[in-house]
PDB file of C-alpha atoms in Angstrom:
ATOM      1  CA  HIS Z  62     139.739 110.915 114.070  1.00 50.00           C
ATOM      2  CA  ASN Z  63     138.525 114.435 114.368  1.00 59.00           C
ATOM      3  CA  HIS Z  64     134.913 115.090 113.442  1.00 61.00           C
ATOM      4  CA  VAL Z  65     135.623 118.653 112.608  1.00 64.00           C
ATOM      5  CA  ASP Z  66     138.058 117.427 110.002  1.00 64.00           C
ATOM      6  CA  LEU Z  67     135.522 114.859 108.610  1.00 65.00           C
ATOM      7  CA  ASP Z  68     132.957 117.625 108.419  1.00 69.00           C
ATOM      8  CA  ALA Z  69     135.302 119.909 106.585  1.00 72.00           C
ATOM      9  CA  ALA Z  70     136.235 117.057 104.129  1.00 68.00           C
ATOM     10  CA  ALA Z  71     132.622 116.493 103.478  1.00 68.00           C
ATOM     11  CA  ALA Z  72     131.785 120.244 103.051  1.00 73.00           C
ATOM     12  CA  LEU Z  73     134.795 120.614 100.671  1.00 68.00           C
ATOM     13  CA  GLY Z  74     133.683 117.637  98.641  1.00 68.00           C
ATOM     14  CA  GLU Z  75     130.085 118.882  98.522  1.00 72.00           C
ATOM     15  CA  SER Z  76     131.439 122.413  97.403  1.00 74.00           C
ATOM     16  CA  PHE Z  77     133.483 120.826  94.503  1.00 70.00           C
ATOM     17  CA  LEU Z  78     130.415 118.726  93.546  1.00 67.00           C
ATOM     18  CA  ASP Z  79     128.313 121.902  93.300  1.00 69.00           C
ATOM     19  CA  LEU Z  80     130.900 123.236  90.964  1.00 66.00           C
ATOM     20  CA  LYS Z  81     130.550 120.164  88.815  1.00 73.00           C
ATOM     21  CA  GLN Z  82     134.015 118.968  89.753  1.00 74.00           C
ATOM     22  CA  ALA Z  83     133.267 115.387  90.799  1.00 70.00           C
ATOM     23  CA  LYS Z  84     136.912 114.149  90.093  1.00 71.00           C
ATOM     24  CA  ILE Z  85     138.365 116.821  92.446  1.00 71.00           C
ATOM     25  CA  ALA Z  86     135.675 116.121  95.021  1.00 67.00           C
ATOM     26  CA  ALA Z  87     136.562 112.421  94.839  1.00 68.00           C
ATOM     27  CA  SER Z  88     140.213 113.131  95.250  1.00 68.00           C
ATOM     28  CA  LEU Z  89     139.540 115.088  98.308  1.00 65.00           C
ATOM     29  CA  VAL Z  90     136.815 112.986 100.084  1.00 68.00           C
ATOM     30  CA  GLU Z  91     137.625 109.402  99.145  1.00 67.00           C
ATOM     31  CA  PRO Z  92     141.070 109.186 101.001  1.00 67.00           C
ATOM     32  CA  VAL Z  93     139.489 110.653 104.077  1.00 65.00           C
ATOM     33  CA  LEU Z  94     136.545 108.154 103.914  1.00 62.00           C
ATOM     34  CA  ILE Z  95     139.020 105.280 103.418  1.00 59.00           C
ATOM     35  CA  ALA Z  96     141.103 106.430 106.373  1.00 61.00           C
ATOM     36  CA  HIS Z  97     138.147 106.266 108.599  1.00 60.00           C
ATOM     37  CA  PHE Z  98     136.093 103.602 106.954  1.00 52.00           C
ATOM     38  CA  PHE Z  99     136.453 100.929 109.726  1.00 45.00           C
ATOM     39  CA  SER Z 100     135.591 103.406 112.589  1.00 51.00           C
ATOM     40  CA  ARG Z 101     132.258 104.941 113.154  1.00 59.00           C
ATOM     41  CA  GLY Z 102     131.911 107.202 110.167  1.00 62.00           C
ATOM     42  CA  ASN Z 103     130.511 110.620 109.661  1.00 76.00           C
ATOM     43  CA  ALA Z 104     127.139 110.839 108.003  1.00 82.00           C
ATOM     44  CA  SER Z 105     127.912 114.035 106.087  1.00 79.00           C
ATOM     45  CA  LEU Z 106     131.160 112.509 104.764  1.00 76.00           C
ATOM     46  CA  LEU Z 107     129.361 109.287 103.697  1.00 80.00           C
ATOM     47  CA  LYS Z 108     126.609 111.352 101.894  1.00 84.00           C
ATOM     48  CA  ALA Z 109     129.232 113.480 100.185  1.00 79.00           C
ATOM     49  CA  ILE Z 110     131.147 110.543  98.825  1.00 78.00           C
ATOM     50  CA  SER Z 111     127.915 108.816  97.760  1.00 83.00           C
ATOM     51  CA  ARG Z 112     127.142 111.940  95.630  1.00 81.00           C
ATOM     52  CA  VAL Z 113     130.714 111.918  94.365  1.00 76.00           C
ATOM     53  CA  PHE Z 114     130.446 108.337  93.241  1.00 79.00           C
ATOM     54  CA  ALA Z 115     127.066 109.013  91.636  1.00 83.00           C
ATOM     55  CA  GLU Z 116     128.548 111.781  89.607  1.00 75.00           C
ATOM     56  CA  LEU Z 117     131.422 109.634  88.522  1.00 74.00           C
ATOM     57  CA  ARG Z 118     128.949 106.762  87.747  1.00 82.00           C
ATOM     58  CA  ALA Z 119     130.847 104.524  90.211  1.00 80.00           C
ATOM     59  CA  ASN Z 120     127.658 102.673  91.027  1.00 84.00           C
ATOM     60  CA  LYS Z 121     129.207  99.787  93.043  1.00 86.00           C
ATOM     61  CA  LYS Z 122     131.170 102.105  95.133  1.00 82.00           C
ATOM     62  CA  LYS Z 123     128.061 104.266  95.803  1.00 86.00           C
ATOM     63  CA  PHE Z 124     126.263 101.095  96.794  1.00 89.00           C
ATOM     64  CA  GLN Z 125     129.006 100.144  99.212  1.00 87.00           C
ATOM     65  CA  VAL Z 126     129.069 103.600 100.835  1.00 85.00           C
ATOM     66  CA  CYS Z 127     125.296 103.813 101.136  1.00 89.00           C
ATOM     67  CA  GLU Z 128     125.179 100.257 102.656  1.00 90.00           C
ATOM     68  CA  ALA Z 129     127.837 101.367 105.218  1.00 87.00           C
ATOM     69  CA  GLY Z 130     125.850 104.436 105.879  1.00 88.00           C
ATOM     70  CA  LEU Z 131     122.634 102.492 106.463  1.00 91.00           C
ATOM     71  CA  LYS Z 132     124.424 100.115 108.889  1.00 89.00           C
ATOM     72  CA  GLN Z 133     125.856 103.046 110.777  1.00 87.00           C
ATOM     73  CA  TYR Z 134     122.846 105.326 110.572  1.00 91.00           C
ATOM     74  CA  PRO Z 135     119.656 103.204 110.150  1.00 90.00           C
ATOM     75  CA  HIS Z 136     117.378 106.070 110.969  1.00 91.00           C
ATOM     76  CA  ASP Z 137     118.640 108.527 108.425  1.00 94.00           C
ATOM     77  CA  TYR Z 138     116.282 108.420 105.599  1.00 95.00           C
ATOM     78  CA  GLU Z 139     118.859 109.950 103.050  1.00 94.00           C
ATOM     79  CA  PHE Z 140     120.837 106.744 103.133  1.00 94.00           C
ATOM     80  CA  TYR Z 141     117.743 104.739 102.091  1.00 95.00           C
ATOM     81  CA  ILE Z 142     117.123 107.018  99.112  1.00 95.00           C
ATOM     82  CA  TYR Z 143     120.771 107.067  98.112  1.00 92.00           C
ATOM     83  CA  LYS Z 144     121.110 103.294  98.292  1.00 93.00           C
ATOM     84  CA  GLY Z 145     117.848 102.979  96.413  1.00 95.00           C
ATOM     85  CA  GLN Z 146     119.380 105.190  93.634  1.00 93.00           C
ATOM     86  CA  ALA Z 147     122.457 103.010  93.674  1.00 92.00           C
ATOM     87  CA  GLU Z 148     120.337  99.845  93.326  1.00 94.00           C
ATOM     88  CA  ALA Z 149     118.519 101.464  90.411  1.00 95.00           C
ATOM     89  CA  ARG Z 150     121.741 102.156  88.665  1.00 91.00           C
ATOM     90  CA  LEU Z 151     122.758  98.516  89.280  1.00 92.00           C
ATOM     91  CA  GLY Z 152     119.544  97.311  87.696  1.00 95.00           C
ATOM     92  CA  ASN Z 153     117.692  96.246  90.822  1.00 95.00           C
ATOM     93  CA  ALA Z 154     114.510  98.097  90.177  1.00 96.00           C
ATOM     94  CA  ALA Z 155     112.217  96.424  92.805  1.00 95.00           C
ATOM     95  CA  GLU Z 156     114.812  96.962  95.586  1.00 95.00           C
ATOM     96  CA  ALA Z 157     115.423 100.410  94.435  1.00 96.00           C
ATOM     97  CA  GLU Z 158     111.791 101.243  94.704  1.00 95.00           C
ATOM     98  CA  ARG Z 159     111.475  99.628  98.141  1.00 92.00           C
ATOM     99  CA  LEU Z 160     114.357 101.636  99.545  1.00 94.00           C
ATOM    100  CA  ILE Z 161     113.438 105.003  97.979  1.00 95.00           C
ATOM    101  CA  ASN Z 162     109.781 104.609  99.178  1.00 92.00           C
ATOM    102  CA  TRP Z 163     111.031 103.717 102.645  1.00 92.00           C
ATOM    103  CA  GLY Z 164     113.373 106.711 102.663  1.00 95.00           C
ATOM    104  CA  ARG Z 165     110.620 109.078 101.589  1.00 95.00           C
ATOM    105  CA  MET Z 166     108.188 107.818 104.111  1.00 93.00           C
ATOM    106  CA  MET Z 167     110.879 108.239 106.869  1.00 94.00           C
ATOM    107  CA  GLU Z 168     111.566 111.808 105.540  1.00 96.00           C
ATOM    108  CA  LYS Z 169     107.784 112.647 105.720  1.00 95.00           C
ATOM    109  CA  LEU Z 170     107.545 111.387 109.266  1.00 94.00           C
ATOM    110  CA  LYS Z 171     110.613 113.351 110.268  1.00 95.00           C
ATOM    111  CA  GLU Z 172     109.115 116.455 108.836  1.00 96.00           C
ATOM    112  CA  ASN Z 173     105.726 115.958 110.500  1.00 96.00           C
ATOM    113  CA  PRO Z 174     105.646 113.160 113.215  1.00 94.00           C
ATOM    114  CA  LYS Z 175     101.909 113.522 113.571  1.00 95.00           C
ATOM    115  CA  ASP Z 176     101.122 112.783 109.897  1.00 95.00           C
ATOM    116  CA  ALA Z 177      98.589 110.026 110.424  1.00 96.00           C
ATOM    117  CA  ASP Z 178      98.584 108.960 106.709  1.00 93.00           C
ATOM    118  CA  ALA Z 179     102.312 108.585 106.695  1.00 93.00           C
ATOM    119  CA  LYS Z 180     102.066 106.623 109.900  1.00 95.00           C
ATOM    120  CA  MET Z 181      99.564 104.250 108.329  1.00 95.00           C
ATOM    121  CA  ALA Z 182     101.785 103.897 105.183  1.00 92.00           C
ATOM    122  CA  MET Z 183     104.918 103.318 107.299  1.00 92.00           C
ATOM    123  CA  GLY Z 184     103.032 100.807 109.424  1.00 94.00           C
ATOM    124  CA  GLU Z 185     102.000  98.836 106.353  1.00 92.00           C
ATOM    125  CA  ILE Z 186     105.544  98.957 104.893  1.00 89.00           C
ATOM    126  CA  LEU Z 187     106.932  97.740 108.274  1.00 89.00           C
ATOM    127  CA  ILE Z 188     104.411  94.881 108.298  1.00 92.00           C
ATOM    128  CA  LYS Z 189     105.265  94.060 104.779  1.00 89.00           C
ATOM    129  CA  GLU Z 190     108.923  93.915 105.860  1.00 85.00           C
ATOM    130  CA  GLU Z 191     107.796  91.486 108.633  1.00 89.00           C
ATOM    131  CA  ARG Z 192     108.491  93.979 111.272  1.00 88.00           C
ATOM    132  CA  LEU Z 193     105.198  93.428 112.962  1.00 92.00           C
ATOM    133  CA  VAL Z 194     105.830  95.222 116.383  1.00 91.00           C
ATOM    134  CA  GLU Z 195     107.100  98.390 114.679  1.00 92.00           C
ATOM    135  CA  GLY Z 196     104.255  98.162 112.170  1.00 93.00           C
ATOM    136  CA  LEU Z 197     101.717  97.920 114.852  1.00 95.00           C
ATOM    137  CA  LYS Z 198     103.157 100.790 116.722  1.00 95.00           C
ATOM    138  CA  GLN Z 199     103.023 103.029 113.671  1.00 95.00           C
ATOM    139  CA  LEU Z 200      99.329 101.955 112.967  1.00 96.00           C
ATOM    140  CA  SER Z 201      98.304 102.393 116.621  1.00 95.00           C
ATOM    141  CA  GLU Z 202      99.743 105.940 116.574  1.00 96.00           C
ATOM    142  CA  ALA Z 203      97.796 106.625 113.453  1.00 96.00           C
ATOM    143  CA  ALA Z 204      94.670 105.347 115.075  1.00 95.00           C
ATOM    144  CA  ALA Z 205      95.142 107.567 118.029  1.00 95.00           C
ATOM    145  CA  LEU Z 206      95.580 110.613 115.639  1.00 96.00           C
ATOM    146  CA  LEU Z 207      92.441 109.570 113.682  1.00 94.00           C
ATOM    147  CA  PRO Z 208      89.662 108.799 116.228  1.00 90.00           C
ATOM    148  CA  ASP Z 209      86.973 108.357 113.568  1.00 90.00           C
ATOM    149  CA  HIS Z 210      89.016 106.210 111.096  1.00 92.00           C
ATOM    150  CA  THR Z 211      87.540 102.653 111.148  1.00 94.00           C
ATOM    151  CA  GLY Z 212      89.927 101.375 108.341  1.00 94.00           C
ATOM    152  CA  VAL Z 213      93.036 101.623 110.603  1.00 94.00           C
ATOM    153  CA  ARG Z 214      91.176 100.099 113.511  1.00 95.00           C
ATOM    154  CA  TRP Z 215      89.848  97.234 111.507  1.00 95.00           C
ATOM    155  CA  ARG Z 216      93.369  96.564 110.211  1.00 94.00           C
ATOM    156  CA  LEU Z 217      94.747  96.668 113.750  1.00 95.00           C
ATOM    157  CA  PHE Z 218      91.953  94.294 114.822  1.00 95.00           C
ATOM    158  CA  ARG Z 219      92.999  91.765 112.174  1.00 94.00           C
ATOM    159  CA  LEU Z 220      96.677  92.084 112.764  1.00 93.00           C
ATOM    160  CA  TYR Z 221      96.372  91.582 116.622  1.00 94.00           C
ATOM    161  CA  GLN Z 222      93.942  88.734 116.015  1.00 93.00           C
ATOM    162  CA  ARG Z 223      96.389  87.049 113.678  1.00 90.00           C
ATOM    163  CA  ALA Z 224      99.216  87.537 116.223  1.00 90.00           C
ATOM    164  CA  GLY Z 225      97.029  85.943 118.928  1.00 92.00           C
ATOM    165  CA  ASN Z 226      96.790  89.156 120.981  1.00 93.00           C
ATOM    166  CA  ILE Z 227      92.988  88.869 121.611  1.00 93.00           C
ATOM    167  CA  ASP Z 228      92.867  91.543 124.257  1.00 93.00           C
ATOM    168  CA  GLU Z 229      94.329  94.224 121.812  1.00 92.00           C
ATOM    169  CA  ALA Z 230      92.228  92.930 119.031  1.00 93.00           C
ATOM    170  CA  GLU Z 231      89.035  93.313 121.051  1.00 93.00           C
ATOM    171  CA  LYS Z 232      89.970  96.781 121.976  1.00 92.00           C
ATOM    172  CA  TYR Z 233      90.028  97.790 118.296  1.00 91.00           C
ATOM    173  CA  ILE Z 234      86.794  95.918 117.404  1.00 90.00           C
ATOM    174  CA  HIS Z 235      84.963  97.663 120.256  1.00 91.00           C
ATOM    175  CA  GLU Z 236      86.243 101.026 119.048  1.00 88.00           C
ATOM    176  CA  ILE Z 237      84.682 100.289 115.563  1.00 86.00           C
ATOM    177  CA  ALA Z 238      81.319  99.142 116.958  1.00 76.00           C
TER     178      ALA Z 238
END
């Protein structure tokens, strides 16, 4: 498949959506998506068809497209937000909130990678998701950006202590003292 064609289909679909013509957008974009569904997709095409399905209130289809988008583009915050919106429309409020918050935090960090507060929040989200290594990385980066913040150091001390990494734990407790 030709990525230029995929981009063109996505742009055309988005244009018809902007004109409030969701059915025309669907008729243009859905066949292209289906034709390329089993190959590595195109993020803009998946996002366009997600918007089309949202406009058409085709919530299960939107969910499936967003799920495919997340699998192919796990670092694209928009797919988390879109899938969260689909979850909300399917009545899964808790999962919707989790995905939307995750997406918004990723967006915030993309806009400002040195946002220490966002790094702390993302670290806590990752830890809650049981992704300890990634969470510790975000919290450690936040600590480096906030040399006088004892709260993040205390949190790192406790997490490393629980993980059995006494050397790292001691590093953070000494920074507090």
